[in-house]
Structures are given as structure tokens and as C-alpha cells.
Coordinates of C-alpha atoms in Angstrom, one line a residue:
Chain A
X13 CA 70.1 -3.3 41.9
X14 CA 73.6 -3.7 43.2
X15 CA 75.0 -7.0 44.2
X16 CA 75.5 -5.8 47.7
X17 CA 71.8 -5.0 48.3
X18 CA 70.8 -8.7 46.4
X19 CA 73.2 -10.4 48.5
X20 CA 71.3 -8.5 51.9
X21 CA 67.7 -9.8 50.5
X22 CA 69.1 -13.5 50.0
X23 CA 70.5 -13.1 53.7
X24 CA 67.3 -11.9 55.3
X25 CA 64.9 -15.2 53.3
X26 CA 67.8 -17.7 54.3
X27 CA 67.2 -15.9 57.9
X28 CA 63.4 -16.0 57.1
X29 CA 63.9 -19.9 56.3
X30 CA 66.1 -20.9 58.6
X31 CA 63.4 -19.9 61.7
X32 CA 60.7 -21.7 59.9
X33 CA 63.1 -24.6 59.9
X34 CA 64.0 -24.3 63.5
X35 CA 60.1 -24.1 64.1
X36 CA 60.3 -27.5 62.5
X37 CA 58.0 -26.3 59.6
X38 CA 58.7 -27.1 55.7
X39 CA 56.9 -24.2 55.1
X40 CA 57.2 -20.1 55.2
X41 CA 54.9 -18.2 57.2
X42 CA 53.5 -14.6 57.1
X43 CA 55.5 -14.2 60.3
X44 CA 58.7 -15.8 59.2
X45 CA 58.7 -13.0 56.3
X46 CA 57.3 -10.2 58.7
X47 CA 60.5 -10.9 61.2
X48 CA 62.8 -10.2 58.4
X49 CA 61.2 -6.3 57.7
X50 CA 60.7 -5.9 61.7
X51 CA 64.2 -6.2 61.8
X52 CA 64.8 -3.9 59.2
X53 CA 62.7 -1.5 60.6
X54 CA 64.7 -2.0 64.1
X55 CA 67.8 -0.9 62.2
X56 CA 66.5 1.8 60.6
X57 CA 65.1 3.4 63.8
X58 CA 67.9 2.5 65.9
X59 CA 70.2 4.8 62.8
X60 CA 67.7 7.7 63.0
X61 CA 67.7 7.7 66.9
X62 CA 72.1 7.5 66.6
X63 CA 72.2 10.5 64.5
X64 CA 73.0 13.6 65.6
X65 CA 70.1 16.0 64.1
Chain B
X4 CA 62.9 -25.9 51.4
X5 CA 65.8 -24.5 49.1
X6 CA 63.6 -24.6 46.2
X7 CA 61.2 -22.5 48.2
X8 CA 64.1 -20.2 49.2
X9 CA 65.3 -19.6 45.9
X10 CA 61.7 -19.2 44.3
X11 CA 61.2 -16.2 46.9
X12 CA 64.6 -14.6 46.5
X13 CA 63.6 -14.5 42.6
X14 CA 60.6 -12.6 43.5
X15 CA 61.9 -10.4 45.7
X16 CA 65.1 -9.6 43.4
X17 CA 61.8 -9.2 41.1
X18 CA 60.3 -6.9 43.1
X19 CA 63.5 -4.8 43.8
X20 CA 64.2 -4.8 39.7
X21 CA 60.8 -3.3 38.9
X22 CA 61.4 -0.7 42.2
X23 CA 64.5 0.4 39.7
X24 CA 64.3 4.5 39.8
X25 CA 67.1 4.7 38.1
X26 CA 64.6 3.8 34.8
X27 CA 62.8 6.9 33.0
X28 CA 59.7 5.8 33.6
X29 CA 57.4 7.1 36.6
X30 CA 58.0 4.1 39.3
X31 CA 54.0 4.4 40.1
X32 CA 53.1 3.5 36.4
X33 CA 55.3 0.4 36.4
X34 CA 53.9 -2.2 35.4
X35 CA 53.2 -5.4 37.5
X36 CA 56.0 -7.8 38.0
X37 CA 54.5 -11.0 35.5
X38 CA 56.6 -13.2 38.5
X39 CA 53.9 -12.2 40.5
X40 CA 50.7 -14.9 39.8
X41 CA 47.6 -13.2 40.0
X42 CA 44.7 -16.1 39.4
X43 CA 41.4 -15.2 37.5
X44 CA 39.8 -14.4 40.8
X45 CA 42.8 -11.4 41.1
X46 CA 44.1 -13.2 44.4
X47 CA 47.6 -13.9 44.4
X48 CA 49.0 -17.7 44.8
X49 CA 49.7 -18.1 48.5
X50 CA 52.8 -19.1 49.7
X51 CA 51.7 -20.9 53.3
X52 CA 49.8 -17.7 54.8
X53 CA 51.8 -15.6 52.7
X54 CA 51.5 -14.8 48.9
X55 CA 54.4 -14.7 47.0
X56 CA 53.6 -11.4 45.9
X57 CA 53.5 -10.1 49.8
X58 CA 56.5 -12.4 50.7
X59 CA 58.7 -10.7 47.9
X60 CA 57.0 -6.8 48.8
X61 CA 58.3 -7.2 52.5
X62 CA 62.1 -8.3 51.5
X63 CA 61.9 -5.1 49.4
X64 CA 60.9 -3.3 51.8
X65 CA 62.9 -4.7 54.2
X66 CA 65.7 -3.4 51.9
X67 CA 64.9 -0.2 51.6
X68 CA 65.1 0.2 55.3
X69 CA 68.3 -1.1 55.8
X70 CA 69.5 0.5 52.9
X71 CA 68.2 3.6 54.5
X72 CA 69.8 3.1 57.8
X73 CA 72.9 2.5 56.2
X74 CA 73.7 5.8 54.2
X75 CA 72.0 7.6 57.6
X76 CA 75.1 6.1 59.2
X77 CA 77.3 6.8 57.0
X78 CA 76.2 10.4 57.0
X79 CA 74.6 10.4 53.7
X80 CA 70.9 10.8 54.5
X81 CA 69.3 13.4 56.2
X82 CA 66.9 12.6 59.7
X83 CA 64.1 14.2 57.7
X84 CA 64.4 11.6 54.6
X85 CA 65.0 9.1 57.1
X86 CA 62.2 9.7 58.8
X87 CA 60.0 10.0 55.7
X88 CA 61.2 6.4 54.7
X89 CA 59.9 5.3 57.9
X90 CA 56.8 6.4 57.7
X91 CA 56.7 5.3 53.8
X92 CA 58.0 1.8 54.8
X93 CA 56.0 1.6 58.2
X94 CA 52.5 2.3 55.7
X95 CA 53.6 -0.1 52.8
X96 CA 54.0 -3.1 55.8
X97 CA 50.2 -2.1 57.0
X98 CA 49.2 -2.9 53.4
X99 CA 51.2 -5.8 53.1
X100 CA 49.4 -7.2 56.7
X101 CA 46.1 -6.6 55.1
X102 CA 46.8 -8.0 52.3
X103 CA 48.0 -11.6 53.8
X104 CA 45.3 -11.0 55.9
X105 CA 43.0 -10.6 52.9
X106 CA 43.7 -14.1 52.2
X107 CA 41.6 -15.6 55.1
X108 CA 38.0 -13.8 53.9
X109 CA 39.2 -14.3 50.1
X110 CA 38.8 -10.1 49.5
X111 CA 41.4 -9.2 46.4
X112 CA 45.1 -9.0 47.3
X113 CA 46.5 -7.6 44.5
X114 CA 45.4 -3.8 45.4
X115 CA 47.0 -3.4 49.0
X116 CA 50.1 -5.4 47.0
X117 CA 49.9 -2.7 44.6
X118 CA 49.4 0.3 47.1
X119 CA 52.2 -1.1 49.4
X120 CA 54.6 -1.1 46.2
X121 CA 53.4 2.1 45.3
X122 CA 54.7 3.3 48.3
X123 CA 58.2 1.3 48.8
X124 CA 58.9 2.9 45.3
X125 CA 58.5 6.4 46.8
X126 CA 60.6 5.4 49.8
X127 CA 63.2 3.9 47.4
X128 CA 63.6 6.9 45.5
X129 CA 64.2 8.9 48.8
X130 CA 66.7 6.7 49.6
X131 CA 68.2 6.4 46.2
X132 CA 68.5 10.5 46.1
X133 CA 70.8 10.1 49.0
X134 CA 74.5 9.3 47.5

């Protein structure tokens, strides 16, 4: 794994953390994680719909 | 919090380690990640609603598509592969949901954990194959 793509997985928990904080919780939910990947999968979509086929 | 934050990153880099394709060995034989703590029952430690396991399986995941989307921008992967990482990525997150959902009636976790990594594997090495 490249330190690139371990720097992007620490960015998306701390992002994953830092809405369970805001929620005021002290504790990670399925949904906290689940928002990280949703957002992934929003990139990944919005890349395929950019590209010229 | 950043004890909790630190634990799951370890996992997930866990998770992304053992996803490594650029090992010999066939990704679908590897062998469960020991960071993942299956009890006696074969249920996985939960982390809130969400195991460790699952929590660590959705960052990879989560990887691979934005690793994905990235090389598609850059010109370096084909619509087709991305499409098929989609749809890899998109089936590996059903299993995931069912397996944190598996929590609530106490059914095993570990085999839609193990299907789900089965299948960000395949969608890794997709995206892998396009440098």
C-alpha cells in the first residue's frame, strides 16, 4: 500500500470520527463508516459519468 | 475517541495490506486478517453497531473507489473496469450492510465479511491492473 492511499483511509475515519463527534457521540456508528464509502462511491460515479467513453 | 480512531485505521490499513495483489498468492485464498477478532461464537467484536471487521472492510472499499475514480481521471482506467469496480464495490457494501445488520439477530458475521473481501480484492486488482 502506498502512503498516499494510507494517508486517504486515515482522512476518510478522521472524517468518519469527526461526524460522530459533531453528533455529540463518543462512539462510531454503522452510518458514520457507511458515509465515508457513500462518498467514495459518489466520486467514483461522478469520474465514470466525466469520462468521455 | 483518538484511541478509537487509530484502532480502526490499523484495521483498515489491515484490511488494505492483506487486499495486497501485488503478493503471489491468489487474493481469494488469503488468509483472515488475525486483527480481525472473531469470538468462539464466529461473530466479530462490534464496534458501536459496527464490527471492527465491517468498519475496516468499508474504508477499504471506500479506497478502492476513489482509487478507481482517480486513475479514470487521469485517463488510466477504462469506463468498462470502472464500471466493473462499481458494481464489485457496490456488491461488497450489500454484504457489509448485512453483515452489521447480522449483528442485531446474532446470525454469523464473519461470512458476508469474508464474501465482501472477497470481492473488494477482485475490484482491487482491476484497479491495480490500471497503471
Amino acid at each position: 500500500m502506498k502512503v498516499s492511499e494510507a494517508k486517504q483511509m486515515i482522512e476518510a475515519l478522521q472524517k468518519a470520527v469527526e461526524k460522530a463527534e459533531a453528533a455529540g457521540r463518543d462512539e462510531l456508528l454503522a452510518d458514520d463508516i457507511f458515509a465515508v464509502d457513500d462518498e467514495a462511491r459518489k466520486n467514483l460515479v461522478d469520474a465514470l459519468t466525466q469520462q468521455r467513453s | 475517541m483518538k484511541r478509537m480512531l487509530i484502532a480502526v485505521a490499523a484495521l483498515a490499513l489491515a484490511a488494505c495490506s492483506a487486499l495486497d495483489l501485488s503478493a503471489v498468492k491468489n487474493p481469494f485464498q488469503t488468509a483472515p486478517t488475525p486483527a480481525f477478532n472473531v469470538t468462539a461464537a464466529g461473530t466479530l467484536e462490534p464496534l458501536g453497531s459496527c464490527g471492527h471487521a465491517i468498519a475496516a472492510h468499508v474504508s477499504a472499499n471506500a479506497l478502492v473507489r476513489n482509487s478507481a475514480a482517480s486513475k479514470i481521471r487521469a485517463g488510466r482506467m477504462s469506463k468498462e473496469d470502472g464500471l466493473q469496480v462499481l458494481q464489485l464495490t457496490d456488491q461488497a457494501r450489500r454484504f457489509l450492510a448485512q453483515a452489521c445488520a447480522a449483528g442485531q439477530d446474532r446470525l454469523p458475521k464473519a461470512a458476508a465479511v469474508d464474501s465482501a473481501r472477497a470481492l473488494i480484492a477482485q475490484a482491487n486488482q482491476i484497479t491495480e491492473r490500471a497503471k
